[in-house]
Amino acid sequence: MSDSEEHHFESKADAGASKTYPQQAGTIRKNGYIVIKNRPCKVVEVSTSKTGKHGHAKCHFVAIDIFNGKKLEDIVPSSHNCDVPHVNRTEYQLIDISEDGFVSLLTENGNTKDDLRLPTDDNLLGQIKAGFAEGKDLVVTVMSAMGEEQICALKDIGPK
């Protein structure tokens, strides 16, 4: 192979960071996060069964998908590793709501972020639309995990 050959790599701009990290099933607790069926979930219930005649204690996880609210369950031997999603929460100031259901948000460095839809939760959706219509300064909290993002909370920081 000569030095004159050029290599081109497709970049997805995540610097090779993994979307999940391994954690032993026996150490995951209630209110923690876990990946079940390739979906990031928040654990609502954990029960551990005793070791049987042939080996492993098992952890039974009941969890709710953090983006669509669906309930998922999984049973894993407590000594095995489970995938745990990297969950980040970021706050952005709401600038505008477009007619097609997308929001325009102001990032910390002054740029705009226009690729997020309004939340599907009717209660939160109503609060955002009502507050925006009244001209309030609103800050939304965006939760991101495994390449997905969604608005999950709202704060009113006073009138404009």
PDB file of N, CA, C and O in Angstrom, residues 33 66-67 86-94 103-113 115-116 124 128 138-146 148-155:
ATOM      1  N   TYR A  33     -31.762   3.526  33.838  1.00  0.00           N
ATOM      2  CA  TYR A  33     -32.107   3.349  32.439  1.00  0.00           C
ATOM      3  C   TYR A  33     -31.571   2.016  31.948  1.00  0.00           C
ATOM      4  O   TYR A  33     -30.561   1.511  32.443  1.00  0.00           O
ATOM      5  N   ILE A  66     -38.642   5.754  27.103  1.00  0.00           N
ATOM      6  CA  ILE A  66     -38.604   7.176  27.469  1.00  0.00           C
ATOM      7  C   ILE A  66     -39.133   8.084  26.365  1.00  0.00           C
ATOM      8  O   ILE A  66     -39.426   9.245  26.615  1.00  0.00           O
ATOM      9  N   PHE A  67     -39.302   7.564  25.138  1.00  0.00           N
ATOM     10  CA  PHE A  67     -39.807   8.410  24.051  1.00  0.00           C
ATOM     11  C   PHE A  67     -41.270   8.150  23.705  1.00  0.00           C
ATOM     12  O   PHE A  67     -42.009   9.074  23.459  1.00  0.00           O
ATOM     13  N   HIS A  86     -26.901   6.178  27.022  1.00  0.00           N
ATOM     14  CA  HIS A  86     -26.425   7.479  27.490  1.00  0.00           C
ATOM     15  C   HIS A  86     -27.594   8.437  27.315  1.00  0.00           C
ATOM     16  O   HIS A  86     -28.002   8.716  26.193  1.00  0.00           O
ATOM     17  N   VAL A  87     -28.148   8.930  28.424  1.00  0.00           N
ATOM     18  CA  VAL A  87     -29.302   9.826  28.358  1.00  0.00           C
ATOM     19  C   VAL A  87     -28.841  11.225  28.742  1.00  0.00           C
ATOM     20  O   VAL A  87     -28.259  11.428  29.801  1.00  0.00           O
ATOM     21  N   ASN A  88     -29.085  12.180  27.852  1.00  0.00           N
ATOM     22  CA  ASN A  88     -28.699  13.569  28.122  1.00  0.00           C
ATOM     23  C   ASN A  88     -29.928  14.450  28.129  1.00  0.00           C
ATOM     24  O   ASN A  88     -30.852  14.262  27.341  1.00  0.00           O
ATOM     25  N   ARG A  89     -29.907  15.437  29.016  1.00  0.00           N
ATOM     26  CA  ARG A  89     -30.969  16.449  29.032  1.00  0.00           C
ATOM     27  C   ARG A  89     -30.325  17.797  28.753  1.00  0.00           C
ATOM     28  O   ARG A  89     -29.333  18.148  29.378  1.00  0.00           O
ATOM     29  N   THR A  90     -30.898  18.522  27.812  1.00  0.00           N
ATOM     30  CA  THR A  90     -30.368  19.838  27.445  1.00  0.00           C
ATOM     31  C   THR A  90     -31.520  20.830  27.439  1.00  0.00           C
ATOM     32  O   THR A  90     -32.623  20.496  27.006  1.00  0.00           O
ATOM     33  N   GLU A  91     -31.246  22.037  27.913  1.00  0.00           N
ATOM     34  CA  GLU A  91     -32.287  23.069  27.911  1.00  0.00           C
ATOM     35  C   GLU A  91     -32.052  24.041  26.774  1.00  0.00           C
ATOM     36  O   GLU A  91     -30.921  24.449  26.513  1.00  0.00           O
ATOM     37  N   TYR A  92     -33.139  24.370  26.073  1.00  0.00           N
ATOM     38  CA  TYR A  92     -33.083  25.335  24.976  1.00  0.00           C
ATOM     39  C   TYR A  92     -34.220  26.332  25.153  1.00  0.00           C
ATOM     40  O   TYR A  92     -35.281  25.991  25.662  1.00  0.00           O
ATOM     41  N   GLN A  93     -33.985  27.554  24.672  1.00  0.00           N
ATOM     42  CA  GLN A  93     -35.052  28.546  24.705  1.00  0.00           C
ATOM     43  C   GLN A  93     -35.906  28.407  23.450  1.00  0.00           C
ATOM     44  O   GLN A  93     -35.384  28.251  22.351  1.00  0.00           O
ATOM     45  N   LEU A  94     -37.221  28.440  23.624  1.00  0.00           N
ATOM     46  CA  LEU A  94     -38.151  28.306  22.504  1.00  0.00           C
ATOM     47  C   LEU A  94     -38.255  29.643  21.768  1.00  0.00           C
ATOM     48  O   LEU A  94     -38.520  30.671  22.376  1.00  0.00           O
ATOM     49  N   VAL A 103     -40.437  22.841  16.139  1.00  0.00           N
ATOM     50  CA  VAL A 103     -40.114  23.988  16.973  1.00  0.00           C
ATOM     51  C   VAL A 103     -38.748  24.531  16.574  1.00  0.00           C
ATOM     52  O   VAL A 103     -37.896  23.802  16.076  1.00  0.00           O
ATOM     53  N   SER A 104     -38.565  25.815  16.792  1.00  0.00           N
ATOM     54  CA  SER A 104     -37.276  26.446  16.569  1.00  0.00           C
ATOM     55  C   SER A 104     -36.722  26.803  17.941  1.00  0.00           C
ATOM     56  O   SER A 104     -37.363  27.515  18.719  1.00  0.00           O
ATOM     57  N   LEU A 105     -35.529  26.280  18.243  1.00  0.00           N
ATOM     58  CA  LEU A 105     -34.951  26.460  19.576  1.00  0.00           C
ATOM     59  C   LEU A 105     -33.624  27.190  19.489  1.00  0.00           C
ATOM     60  O   LEU A 105     -32.899  27.060  18.500  1.00  0.00           O
ATOM     61  N   LEU A 106     -33.303  27.940  20.535  1.00  0.00           N
ATOM     62  CA  LEU A 106     -32.043  28.679  20.607  1.00  0.00           C
ATOM     63  C   LEU A 106     -31.067  27.883  21.479  1.00  0.00           C
ATOM     64  O   LEU A 106     -31.359  27.580  22.626  1.00  0.00           O
ATOM     65  N   THR A 107     -29.894  27.548  20.916  1.00  0.00           N
ATOM     66  CA  THR A 107     -28.895  26.800  21.676  1.00  0.00           C
ATOM     67  C   THR A 107     -28.055  27.761  22.505  1.00  0.00           C
ATOM     68  O   THR A 107     -28.147  28.976  22.342  1.00  0.00           O
ATOM     69  N   GLU A 108     -27.203  27.186  23.391  1.00  0.00           N
ATOM     70  CA  GLU A 108     -26.377  28.018  24.267  1.00  0.00           C
ATOM     71  C   GLU A 108     -25.403  28.900  23.487  1.00  0.00           C
ATOM     72  O   GLU A 108     -25.090  29.997  23.902  1.00  0.00           O
ATOM     73  N   ASN A 109     -24.906  28.396  22.347  1.00  0.00           N
ATOM     74  CA  ASN A 109     -23.923  29.177  21.588  1.00  0.00           C
ATOM     75  C   ASN A 109     -24.568  30.144  20.597  1.00  0.00           C
ATOM     76  O   ASN A 109     -23.879  30.734  19.770  1.00  0.00           O
ATOM     77  N   GLY A 110     -25.905  30.286  20.658  1.00  0.00           N
ATOM     78  CA  GLY A 110     -26.569  31.295  19.841  1.00  0.00           C
ATOM     79  C   GLY A 110     -27.087  30.797  18.503  1.00  0.00           C
ATOM     80  O   GLY A 110     -27.674  31.563  17.746  1.00  0.00           O
ATOM     81  N   ASN A 111     -26.873  29.533  18.194  1.00  0.00           N
ATOM     82  CA  ASN A 111     -27.398  28.977  16.949  1.00  0.00           C
ATOM     83  C   ASN A 111     -28.834  28.517  17.155  1.00  0.00           C
ATOM     84  O   ASN A 111     -29.296  28.394  18.278  1.00  0.00           O
ATOM     85  N   THR A 112     -29.523  28.237  16.049  1.00  0.00           N
ATOM     86  CA  THR A 112     -30.881  27.707  16.182  1.00  0.00           C
ATOM     87  C   THR A 112     -30.885  26.223  15.864  1.00  0.00           C
ATOM     88  O   THR A 112     -30.069  25.737  15.091  1.00  0.00           O
ATOM     89  N   LYS A 113     -31.827  25.531  16.484  1.00  0.00           N
ATOM     90  CA  LYS A 113     -32.005  24.095  16.274  1.00  0.00           C
ATOM     91  C   LYS A 113     -33.443  23.929  15.801  1.00  0.00           C
ATOM     92  O   LYS A 113     -34.372  24.224  16.540  1.00  0.00           O
ATOM     93  N   ASP A 115     -34.777  21.016  14.114  1.00  0.00           N
ATOM     94  CA  ASP A 115     -35.114  19.658  13.671  1.00  0.00           C
ATOM     95  C   ASP A 115     -35.977  18.880  14.658  1.00  0.00           C
ATOM     96  O   ASP A 115     -36.135  17.681  14.522  1.00  0.00           O
ATOM     97  N   LEU A 116     -36.547  19.559  15.648  1.00  0.00           N
ATOM     98  CA  LEU A 116     -37.347  18.854  16.662  1.00  0.00           C
ATOM     99  C   LEU A 116     -38.838  19.096  16.464  1.00  0.00           C
ATOM    100  O   LEU A 116     -39.259  20.222  16.214  1.00  0.00           O
ATOM    101  N   LEU A 124     -48.317  18.404  27.800  1.00  0.00           N
ATOM    102  CA  LEU A 124     -47.126  19.232  27.545  1.00  0.00           C
ATOM    103  C   LEU A 124     -47.313  20.078  26.287  1.00  0.00           C
ATOM    104  O   LEU A 124     -46.959  21.255  26.263  1.00  0.00           O
ATOM    105  N   ILE A 128     -47.110  24.185  26.073  1.00  0.00           N
ATOM    106  CA  ILE A 128     -46.160  24.879  25.195  1.00  0.00           C
ATOM    107  C   ILE A 128     -46.899  25.845  24.273  1.00  0.00           C
ATOM    108  O   ILE A 128     -46.535  27.013  24.159  1.00  0.00           O
ATOM    109  N   LEU A 138     -40.191  30.813  27.140  1.00  0.00           N
ATOM    110  CA  LEU A 138     -40.249  29.417  27.555  1.00  0.00           C
ATOM    111  C   LEU A 138     -38.916  28.730  27.313  1.00  0.00           C
ATOM    112  O   LEU A 138     -38.263  28.953  26.308  1.00  0.00           O
ATOM    113  N   VAL A 139     -38.523  27.865  28.273  1.00  0.00           N
ATOM    114  CA  VAL A 139     -37.334  27.032  28.117  1.00  0.00           C
ATOM    115  C   VAL A 139     -37.805  25.588  28.116  1.00  0.00           C
ATOM    116  O   VAL A 139     -38.503  25.159  29.033  1.00  0.00           O
ATOM    117  N   VAL A 140     -37.462  24.846  27.054  1.00  0.00           N
ATOM    118  CA  VAL A 140     -37.856  23.443  26.979  1.00  0.00           C
ATOM    119  C   VAL A 140     -36.650  22.563  27.295  1.00  0.00           C
ATOM    120  O   VAL A 140     -35.514  22.921  26.986  1.00  0.00           O
ATOM    121  N   THR A 141     -36.901  21.436  27.941  1.00  0.00           N
ATOM    122  CA  THR A 141     -35.852  20.461  28.225  1.00  0.00           C
ATOM    123  C   THR A 141     -35.970  19.355  27.192  1.00  0.00           C
ATOM    124  O   THR A 141     -37.041  18.773  27.021  1.00  0.00           O
ATOM    125  N   VAL A 142     -34.867  19.086  26.496  1.00  0.00           N
ATOM    126  CA  VAL A 142     -34.852  18.064  25.455  1.00  0.00           C
ATOM    127  C   VAL A 142     -34.045  16.879  25.962  1.00  0.00           C
ATOM    128  O   VAL A 142     -32.893  17.032  26.365  1.00  0.00           O
ATOM    129  N   MET A 143     -34.673  15.704  25.948  1.00  0.00           N
ATOM    130  CA  MET A 143     -33.989  14.487  26.368  1.00  0.00           C
ATOM    131  C   MET A 143     -33.524  13.770  25.108  1.00  0.00           C
ATOM    132  O   MET A 143     -34.287  13.618  24.160  1.00  0.00           O
ATOM    133  N   SER A 144     -32.246  13.349  25.114  1.00  0.00           N
ATOM    134  CA  SER A 144     -31.736  12.623  23.951  1.00  0.00           C
ATOM    135  C   SER A 144     -31.065  11.339  24.411  1.00  0.00           C
ATOM    136  O   SER A 144     -30.366  11.311  25.422  1.00  0.00           O
ATOM    137  N   ALA A 145     -31.319  10.276  23.647  1.00  0.00           N
ATOM    138  CA  ALA A 145     -30.708   8.971  23.916  1.00  0.00           C
ATOM    139  C   ALA A 145     -30.745   8.142  22.645  1.00  0.00           C
ATOM    140  O   ALA A 145     -31.739   8.168  21.921  1.00  0.00           O
ATOM    141  N   MET A 146     -29.661   7.461  22.357  1.00  0.00           N
ATOM    142  CA  MET A 146     -29.579   6.547  21.225  1.00  0.00           C
ATOM    143  C   MET A 146     -30.010   7.194  19.902  1.00  0.00           C
ATOM    144  O   MET A 146     -30.725   6.605  19.110  1.00  0.00           O
ATOM    145  N   GLU A 148     -32.086   9.611  19.337  1.00  0.00           N
ATOM    146  CA  GLU A 148     -33.426  10.198  19.305  1.00  0.00           C
ATOM    147  C   GLU A 148     -33.478  11.371  20.270  1.00  0.00           C
ATOM    148  O   GLU A 148     -32.796  11.382  21.281  1.00  0.00           O
ATOM    149  N   GLU A 149     -34.316  12.346  19.935  1.00  0.00           N
ATOM    150  CA  GLU A 149     -34.493  13.504  20.811  1.00  0.00           C
ATOM    151  C   GLU A 149     -35.977  13.810  20.932  1.00  0.00           C
ATOM    152  O   GLU A 149     -36.730  13.621  19.985  1.00  0.00           O
ATOM    153  N   GLN A 150     -36.369  14.306  22.113  1.00  0.00           N
ATOM    154  CA  GLN A 150     -37.761  14.683  22.311  1.00  0.00           C
ATOM    155  C   GLN A 150     -37.855  15.699  23.436  1.00  0.00           C
ATOM    156  O   GLN A 150     -37.120  15.621  24.407  1.00  0.00           O
ATOM    157  N   ILE A 151     -38.794  16.635  23.290  1.00  0.00           N
ATOM    158  CA  ILE A 151     -39.034  17.610  24.348  1.00  0.00           C
ATOM    159  C   ILE A 151     -39.757  16.885  25.486  1.00  0.00           C
ATOM    160  O   ILE A 151     -40.737  16.185  25.265  1.00  0.00           O
ATOM    161  N   CYS A 152     -39.222  17.013  26.725  1.00  0.00           N
ATOM    162  CA  CYS A 152     -39.822  16.268  27.836  1.00  0.00           C
ATOM    163  C   CYS A 152     -40.286  17.163  28.969  1.00  0.00           C
ATOM    164  O   CYS A 152     -40.973  16.707  29.861  1.00  0.00           O
ATOM    165  N   ALA A 153     -39.899  18.435  28.960  1.00  0.00           N
ATOM    166  CA  ALA A 153     -40.325  19.320  30.054  1.00  0.00           C
ATOM    167  C   ALA A 153     -40.324  20.766  29.585  1.00  0.00           C
ATOM    168  O   ALA A 153     -39.734  21.100  28.555  1.00  0.00           O
ATOM    169  N   LEU A 154     -40.966  21.616  30.377  1.00  0.00           N
ATOM    170  CA  LEU A 154     -41.141  23.010  30.011  1.00  0.00           C
ATOM    171  C   LEU A 154     -40.973  23.882  31.244  1.00  0.00           C
ATOM    172  O   LEU A 154     -41.421  23.523  32.332  1.00  0.00           O
ATOM    173  N   LYS A 155     -40.301  25.026  31.064  1.00  0.00           N
ATOM    174  CA  LYS A 155     -40.144  25.981  32.170  1.00  0.00           C
ATOM    175  C   LYS A 155     -40.488  27.374  31.651  1.00  0.00           C
ATOM    176  O   LYS A 155     -40.121  27.726  30.542  1.00  0.00           O
TER     177      LYS A 155
END
